[in-house]
Amino acid sequence: MWFKVALNRSCSQVENSKTPTEELACIPERPICHCTIHNVCSRLRLAALNSKPLYQAFAHILRKLDKSKQTVLFLGDVSLLPILVSILQPHTRVFVVSCCGSSFAERLMRQILEVNRMANVQFVGKELHQLSLEDFGGKKVDVVLAEPHLSASSLPWDNLFYWHWWSSLEDVLSPHCTVLPVRGQLKLMAVNFDNLWKLRAPVGIVEGFDLSLFDHLTQNNKSGVGKWQTADIESHHLWEYSCQSLSAQSTLMEFSTDQKVPTHPISAQLSITTSGRCNVLVLWMDFYLDDHTVVSAGPQNVCEAGRSVQWTRHSVQGVVFLPSSLDHSSSTSEHASADKQNACTPNAEIRLSAVYNTNTGQLELKYCEE
C-alpha cells in the first residue's frame, strides 16, 4: 500500500486533471526497497548490526588471532564480521560462505563487500558439500568464524548451525583450525510473566459464549503435577514483556562447538527450585568467544529472585508455558476456582530432562512439576 501524492500541485489541480497523463505525472514512484536489506533483515536484526557491544566482543577476540592464521572462513548470512576481520587482520584472506539459501542475502553481502572495498574478502558462491581447497586458493582454512545468528533460525539452539556446518568441512580445515565461538551453553530460568502467560490461559466464558471446548483443545497436553510432560517450546522476543525472575540462571546443556559434532545425542538432567509462582520457563543460548567473552541472548542485567529481567533485544528466547500455573488468572470462567487448586505453588521444584539430537539439531525437553 502507498499514497498518491501530488508534487508541486494542489489537490484541486489533480482532481481537475483532464488527461490521464497529467494525473499520472503527479504519482511518485511507489516506495520499493532497492538495497534489499529490508527484505533480508528484520528490525531486530538491523538493531543487532548496529550493536556496539556485540561487535566489540568479536573485535576483542579477533585482535588476538595468531598472525600465522591467514585463511578465515565465515559461515552465515548477513553480518559485518567479514569486514571486521578484514580491518583488524589485514594480512588475512576472508572467504564468505552463505548457506542461508536466500539470493537477497547473498546479493546484500556482495554489495556490502563492494561498497567497503574489501580487497581481501572473497564471496564463495557454493554449497558446503561443493567446497574444495581450490576455493580457498589451495590453502587450508585456519579460522572458522560465525556470528550466532541465522535468518532462518526460530529457536535459540538453531544458532548452533555453524557447529554442524564446519563439522562437514574436515577436508578443507587445517589440523589446528580455530573455531569461533568456541562453545555454547543452553541456559534456563524460571520466571513469572505479568501478561505473556495469558496466551495459553483458559478462556472460559466470554460475553456469554462458552469456550470451554476451545480450552479443552489448547489444554489437552496438561498431565498434572508430578507427571512428566513434553515441553511445547515457542519462540518469543521477551524484551517486549515484563517479568520477574524466580530462580537463578542454570546451565541445562553445554556444546563444545570447537570440537566436531558427536554422532550420539546429547542428554542432560536438571532440577530448579522456584521462589514464587512460576508460569514460564525461559531458555536461551550463551556463546563463548573465549573463557571470559560471552555473546548472550539472555538477560542483560543481574537477575535476583523477584527482580525484573531485562532481555536482549537482538535475539529470540525459547518459552515453555507451565500448564499447572496458567489457571491462576482472574478469568470469569465458572471453572476458574476449581482450576486454582491445581496452580503451581511457590517454592516448587521443577525437574527437567533434555535430549539434543545432533543429527537433526532438534531439542526435546521434558519437565515435571513437584
CSV table of C-alpha atoms in Angstrom, one decimal:
chain,number,residue,atom,x,y,z
A,1,MET,CA,0.0,0.0,0.0
A,2,TRP,CA,1.2,3.5,-0.8
A,3,PHE,CA,-0.2,7.0,-1.1
A,4,LYS,CA,-0.7,9.0,-4.2
A,5,VAL,CA,0.8,12.4,-3.6
A,6,ALA,CA,0.7,15.4,-5.9
A,7,LEU,CA,4.1,17.0,-6.4
A,8,ASN,CA,4.1,20.8,-6.6
A,9,ARG,CA,0.4,20.8,-7.4
A,10,SER,CA,-2.7,21.3,-5.3
A,11,CYS,CA,-5.3,18.6,-4.7
A,12,SER,CA,-7.9,20.5,-6.8
A,13,GLN,CA,-5.5,20.6,-9.7
A,14,VAL,CA,-5.0,16.8,-9.5
A,15,GLU,CA,-8.7,16.2,-9.3
A,16,ASN,CA,-9.4,18.5,-12.3
A,17,SER,CA,-6.7,16.9,-14.5
A,18,LYS,CA,-8.2,16.5,-17.9
A,19,THR,CA,-5.9,13.7,-19.2
A,20,PRO,CA,-4.6,10.5,-17.6
A,21,THR,CA,-1.1,11.7,-18.5
A,22,GLU,CA,-1.5,14.8,-16.3
A,23,GLU,CA,-2.8,12.7,-13.4
A,24,LEU,CA,0.0,10.1,-13.7
A,25,ALA,CA,2.6,12.8,-13.7
A,26,CYS,CA,1.5,13.6,-10.1
A,27,ILE,CA,2.1,10.0,-8.9
A,28,PRO,CA,5.6,9.4,-7.5
A,29,GLU,CA,7.3,6.1,-7.8
A,30,ARG,CA,6.0,3.6,-5.2
A,31,PRO,CA,8.4,3.0,-2.3
A,32,ILE,CA,10.3,-0.1,-3.3
A,33,CYS,CA,13.4,-1.3,-1.4
A,34,HIS,CA,16.3,-1.4,-3.8
A,35,CYS,CA,19.0,-2.0,-1.2
A,36,THR,CA,17.5,-5.4,-0.3
A,37,ILE,CA,18.5,-5.1,3.3
A,38,HIS,CA,14.9,-4.5,4.4
A,39,ASN,CA,13.9,-7.7,2.5
A,40,VAL,CA,16.5,-9.7,4.3
A,41,CYS,CA,16.8,-8.2,7.8
A,42,SER,CA,14.1,-7.7,10.4
A,43,ARG,CA,14.1,-4.6,12.6
A,44,LEU,CA,15.8,-6.5,15.4
A,45,ARG,CA,18.5,-7.8,13.1
A,46,LEU,CA,19.1,-4.3,11.9
A,47,ALA,CA,19.5,-3.3,15.5
A,48,ALA,CA,22.0,-6.1,16.1
A,49,LEU,CA,24.0,-5.0,13.1
A,50,ASN,CA,24.4,-1.7,14.9
A,51,SER,CA,25.1,-3.2,18.3
A,52,LYS,CA,28.4,-1.8,19.6
A,53,PRO,CA,28.8,-4.3,22.4
A,54,LEU,CA,28.3,-7.3,20.1
A,55,TYR,CA,31.0,-6.3,17.6
A,56,GLN,CA,33.3,-5.0,20.4
A,57,ALA,CA,33.2,-8.6,21.8
A,58,PHE,CA,34.2,-10.1,18.5
A,59,ALA,CA,36.8,-7.3,17.9
A,60,HIS,CA,38.4,-8.1,21.3
A,61,ILE,CA,39.0,-11.7,20.2
A,62,LEU,CA,39.9,-11.0,16.6
A,63,ARG,CA,42.7,-8.7,17.6
A,64,LYS,CA,44.3,-11.6,19.4
A,65,LEU,CA,44.3,-14.0,16.5
A,66,ASP,CA,47.6,-15.6,15.7
A,67,LYS,CA,49.3,-13.9,12.8
A,68,SER,CA,50.1,-17.3,11.3
A,69,LYS,CA,46.4,-17.9,10.7
A,70,GLN,CA,45.9,-16.3,7.3
A,71,THR,CA,42.8,-18.1,5.9
A,72,VAL,CA,39.5,-17.2,7.5
A,73,LEU,CA,36.2,-18.8,6.6
A,74,PHE,CA,33.0,-17.0,7.6
A,75,LEU,CA,29.8,-19.1,7.8
A,76,GLY,CA,26.4,-17.4,8.0
A,77,ASP,CA,24.3,-14.8,6.2
A,78,VAL,CA,24.1,-11.0,6.6
A,79,SER,CA,26.9,-9.9,9.1
A,80,LEU,CA,29.6,-7.3,9.4
A,81,LEU,CA,32.1,-9.8,10.8
A,82,PRO,CA,33.9,-10.4,7.5
A,83,ILE,CA,34.6,-6.6,7.3
A,84,LEU,CA,35.7,-6.5,10.9
A,85,VAL,CA,38.2,-9.3,10.2
A,86,SER,CA,39.5,-7.6,7.1
A,87,ILE,CA,40.1,-4.4,9.1
A,88,LEU,CA,41.6,-5.9,12.2
A,89,GLN,CA,43.6,-8.6,10.4
A,90,PRO,CA,44.6,-7.1,7.0
A,91,HIS,CA,47.1,-9.9,6.4
A,92,THR,CA,44.3,-12.5,6.2
A,93,ARG,CA,42.1,-13.6,3.4
A,94,VAL,CA,38.5,-13.9,4.3
A,95,PHE,CA,36.2,-16.2,2.5
A,96,VAL,CA,32.4,-15.8,2.9
A,97,VAL,CA,30.1,-18.8,2.5
A,98,SER,CA,26.4,-18.0,2.9
A,99,CYS,CA,24.3,-21.1,3.1
A,100,CYS,CA,21.0,-19.5,4.1
A,101,GLY,CA,19.5,-20.1,0.6
A,102,SER,CA,18.4,-16.5,0.1
A,103,SER,CA,19.5,-14.8,-3.1
A,104,PHE,CA,18.6,-11.4,-1.4
A,105,ALA,CA,21.0,-12.1,1.5
A,106,GLU,CA,23.8,-13.2,-0.9
A,107,ARG,CA,23.3,-10.1,-3.1
A,108,LEU,CA,23.3,-7.9,0.0
A,109,MET,CA,26.6,-9.4,1.3
A,110,ARG,CA,28.2,-8.8,-2.0
A,111,GLN,CA,27.1,-5.2,-2.0
A,112,ILE,CA,28.4,-4.6,1.5
A,113,LEU,CA,31.8,-6.0,0.5
A,114,GLU,CA,31.9,-4.0,-2.7
A,115,VAL,CA,31.0,-0.7,-1.1
A,116,ASN,CA,33.6,-1.2,1.7
A,117,ARG,CA,36.2,-2.2,-0.9
A,118,MET,CA,37.4,-5.2,1.0
A,119,ALA,CA,40.1,-6.5,-1.3
A,120,ASN,CA,41.0,-9.4,1.0
A,121,VAL,CA,37.4,-10.6,1.3
A,122,GLN,CA,36.0,-13.0,-1.2
A,123,PHE,CA,32.5,-14.4,-1.6
A,124,VAL,CA,32.3,-18.1,-2.3
A,125,GLY,CA,29.1,-18.9,-4.1
A,126,LYS,CA,29.0,-22.6,-3.4
A,127,GLU,CA,27.2,-25.0,-1.2
A,128,LEU,CA,29.1,-26.6,1.7
A,129,HIS,CA,29.4,-30.0,0.0
A,130,GLN,CA,30.9,-28.4,-3.1
A,131,LEU,CA,33.8,-26.6,-1.3
A,132,SER,CA,37.3,-27.7,-2.0
A,133,LEU,CA,40.8,-26.4,-1.4
A,134,GLU,CA,40.7,-24.6,-4.8
A,135,ASP,CA,38.0,-22.3,-3.4
A,136,PHE,CA,40.5,-21.1,-0.8
A,137,GLY,CA,43.4,-20.5,-3.0
A,138,GLY,CA,44.8,-24.0,-2.4
A,139,LYS,CA,45.3,-23.3,1.3
A,140,LYS,CA,43.5,-24.9,4.2
A,141,VAL,CA,41.3,-22.9,6.5
A,142,ASP,CA,42.9,-21.7,9.7
A,143,VAL,CA,39.9,-20.0,11.3
A,144,VAL,CA,36.2,-20.7,11.1
A,145,LEU,CA,34.1,-17.7,12.2
A,146,ALA,CA,30.4,-17.3,12.7
A,147,GLU,CA,28.0,-14.9,14.3
A,148,PRO,CA,25.4,-16.8,16.3
A,149,HIS,CA,22.6,-15.6,14.1
A,150,LEU,CA,20.8,-17.1,11.1
A,151,SER,CA,17.8,-15.5,9.4
A,152,ALA,CA,16.2,-19.0,9.2
A,153,SER,CA,16.6,-19.5,13.0
A,154,SER,CA,13.5,-20.0,15.0
A,155,LEU,CA,14.6,-21.3,18.4
A,156,PRO,CA,17.8,-20.3,20.3
A,157,TRP,CA,19.8,-23.6,19.6
A,158,ASP,CA,19.2,-23.2,15.9
A,159,ASN,CA,22.1,-20.7,16.1
A,160,LEU,CA,24.4,-23.8,16.5
A,161,PHE,CA,24.2,-24.1,12.8
A,162,TYR,CA,27.9,-23.2,12.3
A,163,TRP,CA,28.8,-26.2,14.5
A,164,HIS,CA,27.1,-28.6,12.2
A,165,TRP,CA,28.3,-26.8,9.1
A,166,TRP,CA,32.0,-26.7,9.8
A,167,SER,CA,31.9,-30.4,11.0
A,168,SER,CA,31.2,-31.4,7.4
A,169,LEU,CA,34.3,-29.5,6.1
A,170,GLU,CA,37.0,-31.6,7.6
A,171,ASP,CA,38.9,-31.9,4.3
A,172,VAL,CA,39.5,-28.2,3.9
A,173,LEU,CA,40.3,-27.4,7.5
A,174,SER,CA,43.9,-27.2,8.9
A,175,PRO,CA,44.7,-29.6,11.8
A,176,HIS,CA,44.8,-26.7,14.3
A,177,CYS,CA,41.9,-24.8,13.0
A,178,THR,CA,40.4,-22.2,15.4
A,179,VAL,CA,36.6,-22.1,15.6
A,180,LEU,CA,34.7,-19.1,17.0
A,181,PRO,CA,32.6,-19.2,19.0
A,182,VAL,CA,34.3,-22.0,20.9
A,183,ARG,CA,31.3,-23.2,22.9
A,184,GLY,CA,27.7,-22.6,23.6
A,185,GLN,CA,25.6,-23.0,26.7
A,186,LEU,CA,21.8,-23.6,26.8
A,187,LYS,CA,20.6,-21.6,29.8
A,188,LEU,CA,17.3,-21.8,31.7
A,189,MET,CA,15.5,-19.7,34.2
A,190,ALA,CA,12.1,-19.8,35.9
A,191,VAL,CA,10.2,-16.5,35.6
A,192,ASN,CA,6.8,-15.0,36.3
A,193,PHE,CA,5.4,-13.0,33.4
A,194,ASP,CA,2.8,-10.3,34.1
A,195,ASN,CA,0.9,-10.9,30.8
A,196,LEU,CA,2.6,-13.3,28.4
A,197,TRP,CA,1.1,-16.3,30.2
A,198,LYS,CA,-2.4,-15.2,29.0
A,199,LEU,CA,-1.6,-16.6,25.6
A,200,ARG,CA,-2.1,-20.1,26.9
A,201,ALA,CA,-4.5,-19.5,29.8
A,202,PRO,CA,-8.0,-20.9,29.7
A,203,VAL,CA,-10.6,-18.5,28.2
A,204,GLY,CA,-13.8,-19.9,29.9
A,205,ILE,CA,-17.0,-17.9,29.2
A,206,VAL,CA,-16.6,-14.6,27.3
A,207,GLU,CA,-19.6,-12.4,26.7
A,208,GLY,CA,-21.9,-15.3,27.3
A,209,PHE,CA,-20.1,-17.6,24.9
A,210,ASP,CA,-18.9,-20.9,26.4
A,211,LEU,CA,-15.4,-21.5,25.0
A,212,SER,CA,-14.6,-24.5,27.2
A,213,LEU,CA,-14.3,-26.7,24.2
A,214,PHE,CA,-11.5,-24.5,22.9
A,215,ASP,CA,-9.9,-24.6,26.3
A,216,HIS,CA,-10.0,-28.4,26.2
A,217,LEU,CA,-8.2,-28.4,22.9
A,218,THR,CA,-5.5,-26.0,24.0
A,219,GLN,CA,-5.0,-27.5,27.4
A,220,ASN,CA,-5.2,-31.2,26.4
A,221,ASN,CA,-1.4,-31.7,27.0
A,222,LYS,CA,-1.8,-31.0,30.7
A,223,SER,CA,-0.7,-34.1,32.6
A,224,GLY,CA,-0.9,-32.6,36.0
A,225,VAL,CA,1.6,-32.1,38.8
A,226,GLY,CA,4.0,-34.9,39.5
A,227,LYS,CA,3.9,-36.3,35.9
A,228,TRP,CA,6.4,-35.9,33.1
A,229,GLN,CA,5.3,-33.7,30.2
A,230,THR,CA,6.9,-33.0,26.9
A,231,ALA,CA,7.5,-29.2,26.6
A,232,ASP,CA,6.0,-27.3,23.8
A,233,ILE,CA,8.7,-24.7,23.2
A,234,GLU,CA,7.8,-21.4,21.5
A,235,SER,CA,10.0,-18.5,20.4
A,236,HIS,CA,9.3,-15.0,21.7
A,237,HIS,CA,11.1,-11.7,21.8
A,238,LEU,CA,10.9,-11.4,25.6
A,239,TRP,CA,12.1,-7.8,25.9
A,240,GLU,CA,8.5,-6.8,24.9
A,241,TYR,CA,7.0,-8.4,28.1
A,242,SER,CA,7.6,-7.6,31.7
A,243,CYS,CA,8.5,-10.4,34.1
A,244,GLN,CA,10.3,-11.3,37.3
A,245,SER,CA,12.9,-13.9,37.8
A,246,LEU,CA,12.1,-16.7,40.3
A,247,SER,CA,15.3,-18.8,40.1
A,248,ALA,CA,18.9,-18.4,39.4
A,249,GLN,CA,20.2,-18.9,35.8
A,250,SER,CA,21.1,-22.6,35.3
A,251,THR,CA,23.1,-24.3,32.5
A,252,LEU,CA,21.0,-27.1,31.0
A,253,MET,CA,23.4,-28.1,28.3
A,254,GLU,CA,26.9,-27.2,27.1
A,255,PHE,CA,28.1,-27.7,23.5
A,256,SER,CA,31.8,-27.7,22.6
A,257,THR,CA,31.5,-26.1,19.2
A,258,ASP,CA,35.2,-26.1,18.6
A,259,GLN,CA,35.1,-29.9,18.5
A,260,LYS,CA,33.4,-31.9,15.8
A,261,VAL,CA,29.7,-32.6,16.3
A,262,PRO,CA,29.3,-36.0,18.1
A,263,THR,CA,27.4,-38.8,16.4
A,264,HIS,CA,25.4,-39.6,19.6
A,265,PRO,CA,22.6,-37.5,21.2
A,266,ILE,CA,23.5,-35.1,24.0
A,267,SER,CA,21.4,-35.5,27.1
A,268,ALA,CA,21.1,-33.6,30.4
A,269,GLN,CA,19.0,-33.5,33.6
A,270,LEU,CA,18.4,-30.6,35.8
A,271,SER,CA,16.3,-29.6,38.9
A,272,ILE,CA,15.5,-26.0,39.8
A,273,THR,CA,13.6,-24.5,42.7
A,274,THR,CA,11.3,-21.5,42.2
A,275,SER,CA,10.9,-18.8,44.8
A,276,GLY,CA,7.4,-17.9,43.8
A,277,ARG,CA,4.6,-18.7,41.4
A,278,CYS,CA,6.2,-19.7,38.2
A,279,ASN,CA,4.3,-19.7,34.9
A,280,VAL,CA,7.1,-19.8,32.3
A,281,LEU,CA,10.4,-21.4,31.8
A,282,VAL,CA,12.8,-19.4,29.6
A,283,LEU,CA,15.6,-20.9,27.5
A,284,TRP,CA,18.4,-19.0,25.7
A,285,MET,CA,21.9,-19.5,24.3
A,286,ASP,CA,25.1,-18.0,25.6
A,287,PHE,CA,28.0,-18.3,23.1
A,288,TYR,CA,31.6,-18.1,24.4
A,289,LEU,CA,34.3,-16.5,22.2
A,290,ASP,CA,36.9,-17.4,24.9
A,291,ASP,CA,36.7,-18.2,28.6
A,292,HIS,CA,35.6,-14.7,29.5
A,293,THR,CA,33.9,-13.1,26.5
A,294,VAL,CA,30.3,-14.0,26.1
A,295,VAL,CA,27.7,-13.2,23.5
A,296,SER,CA,24.4,-13.7,25.3
A,297,ALA,CA,20.8,-13.9,24.1
A,298,GLY,CA,19.5,-13.8,27.7
A,299,PRO,CA,19.2,-11.3,30.5
A,300,GLN,CA,21.2,-8.1,30.3
A,301,ASN,CA,21.1,-7.4,34.0
A,302,VAL,CA,21.9,-9.3,37.2
A,303,CYS,CA,18.9,-11.5,37.9
A,304,GLU,CA,17.8,-11.9,41.5
A,305,ALA,CA,14.6,-13.5,42.8
A,306,GLY,CA,11.7,-11.2,42.4
A,307,ARG,CA,13.6,-8.7,40.3
A,308,SER,CA,12.6,-7.6,36.9
A,309,VAL,CA,14.5,-9.1,33.9
A,310,GLN,CA,15.9,-7.0,31.0
A,311,TRP,CA,16.2,-9.3,28.0
A,312,THR,CA,18.4,-8.6,25.0
A,313,ARG,CA,16.6,-7.1,22.1
A,314,HIS,CA,18.6,-8.8,19.3
A,315,SER,CA,17.7,-12.4,19.8
A,316,VAL,CA,14.8,-14.7,20.5
A,317,GLN,CA,14.3,-16.8,23.5
A,318,GLY,CA,12.5,-20.1,24.0
A,319,VAL,CA,9.4,-20.2,26.2
A,320,VAL,CA,7.7,-23.1,27.9
A,321,PHE,CA,4.4,-22.3,29.5
A,322,LEU,CA,3.7,-24.4,32.6
A,323,PRO,CA,0.0,-25.6,32.3
A,324,SER,CA,-0.5,-26.0,36.0
A,325,SER,CA,0.2,-22.3,36.6
A,326,LEU,CA,-1.8,-20.9,33.8
A,327,ASP,CA,-5.1,-21.2,35.7
A,328,HIS,CA,-4.5,-18.5,38.3
A,329,SER,CA,-6.0,-15.8,36.0
A,330,SER,CA,-8.9,-13.8,37.1
A,331,SER,CA,-11.0,-15.5,34.4
A,332,THR,CA,-14.7,-15.3,34.6
A,333,SER,CA,-14.9,-19.0,33.8
A,334,GLU,CA,-17.1,-20.9,36.2
A,335,HIS,CA,-14.3,-23.5,36.4
A,336,ALA,CA,-11.6,-20.9,37.4
A,337,SER,CA,-12.0,-21.5,41.2
A,338,ALA,CA,-11.7,-25.3,40.7
A,339,ASP,CA,-8.7,-24.9,38.4
A,340,LYS,CA,-6.9,-22.7,41.0
A,341,GLN,CA,-6.5,-25.8,43.2
A,342,ASN,CA,-4.1,-27.2,40.6
A,343,ALA,CA,-2.0,-24.0,40.3
A,344,CYS,CA,1.8,-24.2,40.8
A,345,THR,CA,2.7,-23.5,44.4
A,346,PRO,CA,5.5,-21.2,45.4
A,347,ASN,CA,8.9,-22.7,46.1
A,348,ALA,CA,8.1,-25.7,43.9
A,349,GLU,CA,10.7,-28.0,42.4
A,350,ILE,CA,10.8,-28.5,38.6
A,351,ARG,CA,12.8,-31.4,37.2
A,352,LEU,CA,13.9,-31.3,33.6
A,353,SER,CA,15.3,-33.8,31.1
A,354,ALA,CA,16.6,-32.7,27.7
A,355,VAL,CA,18.0,-34.5,24.7
A,356,TYR,CA,19.7,-32.7,21.8
A,357,ASN,CA,19.6,-34.7,18.5
A,358,THR,CA,23.0,-34.0,16.9
A,359,ASN,CA,21.7,-35.3,13.5
A,360,THR,CA,18.7,-33.0,13.2
A,361,GLY,CA,19.6,-30.2,15.5
A,362,GLN,CA,16.3,-30.5,17.4
A,363,LEU,CA,15.9,-30.4,21.2
A,364,GLU,CA,13.4,-32.5,23.1
A,365,LEU,CA,12.6,-31.2,26.6
A,366,LYS,CA,10.6,-32.8,29.3
A,367,TYR,CA,9.7,-31.4,32.7
A,368,CYS,CA,7.9,-32.5,35.9
A,369,GLU,CA,6.5,-30.1,38.5
A,370,GLU,CA,6.6,-31.3,42.1
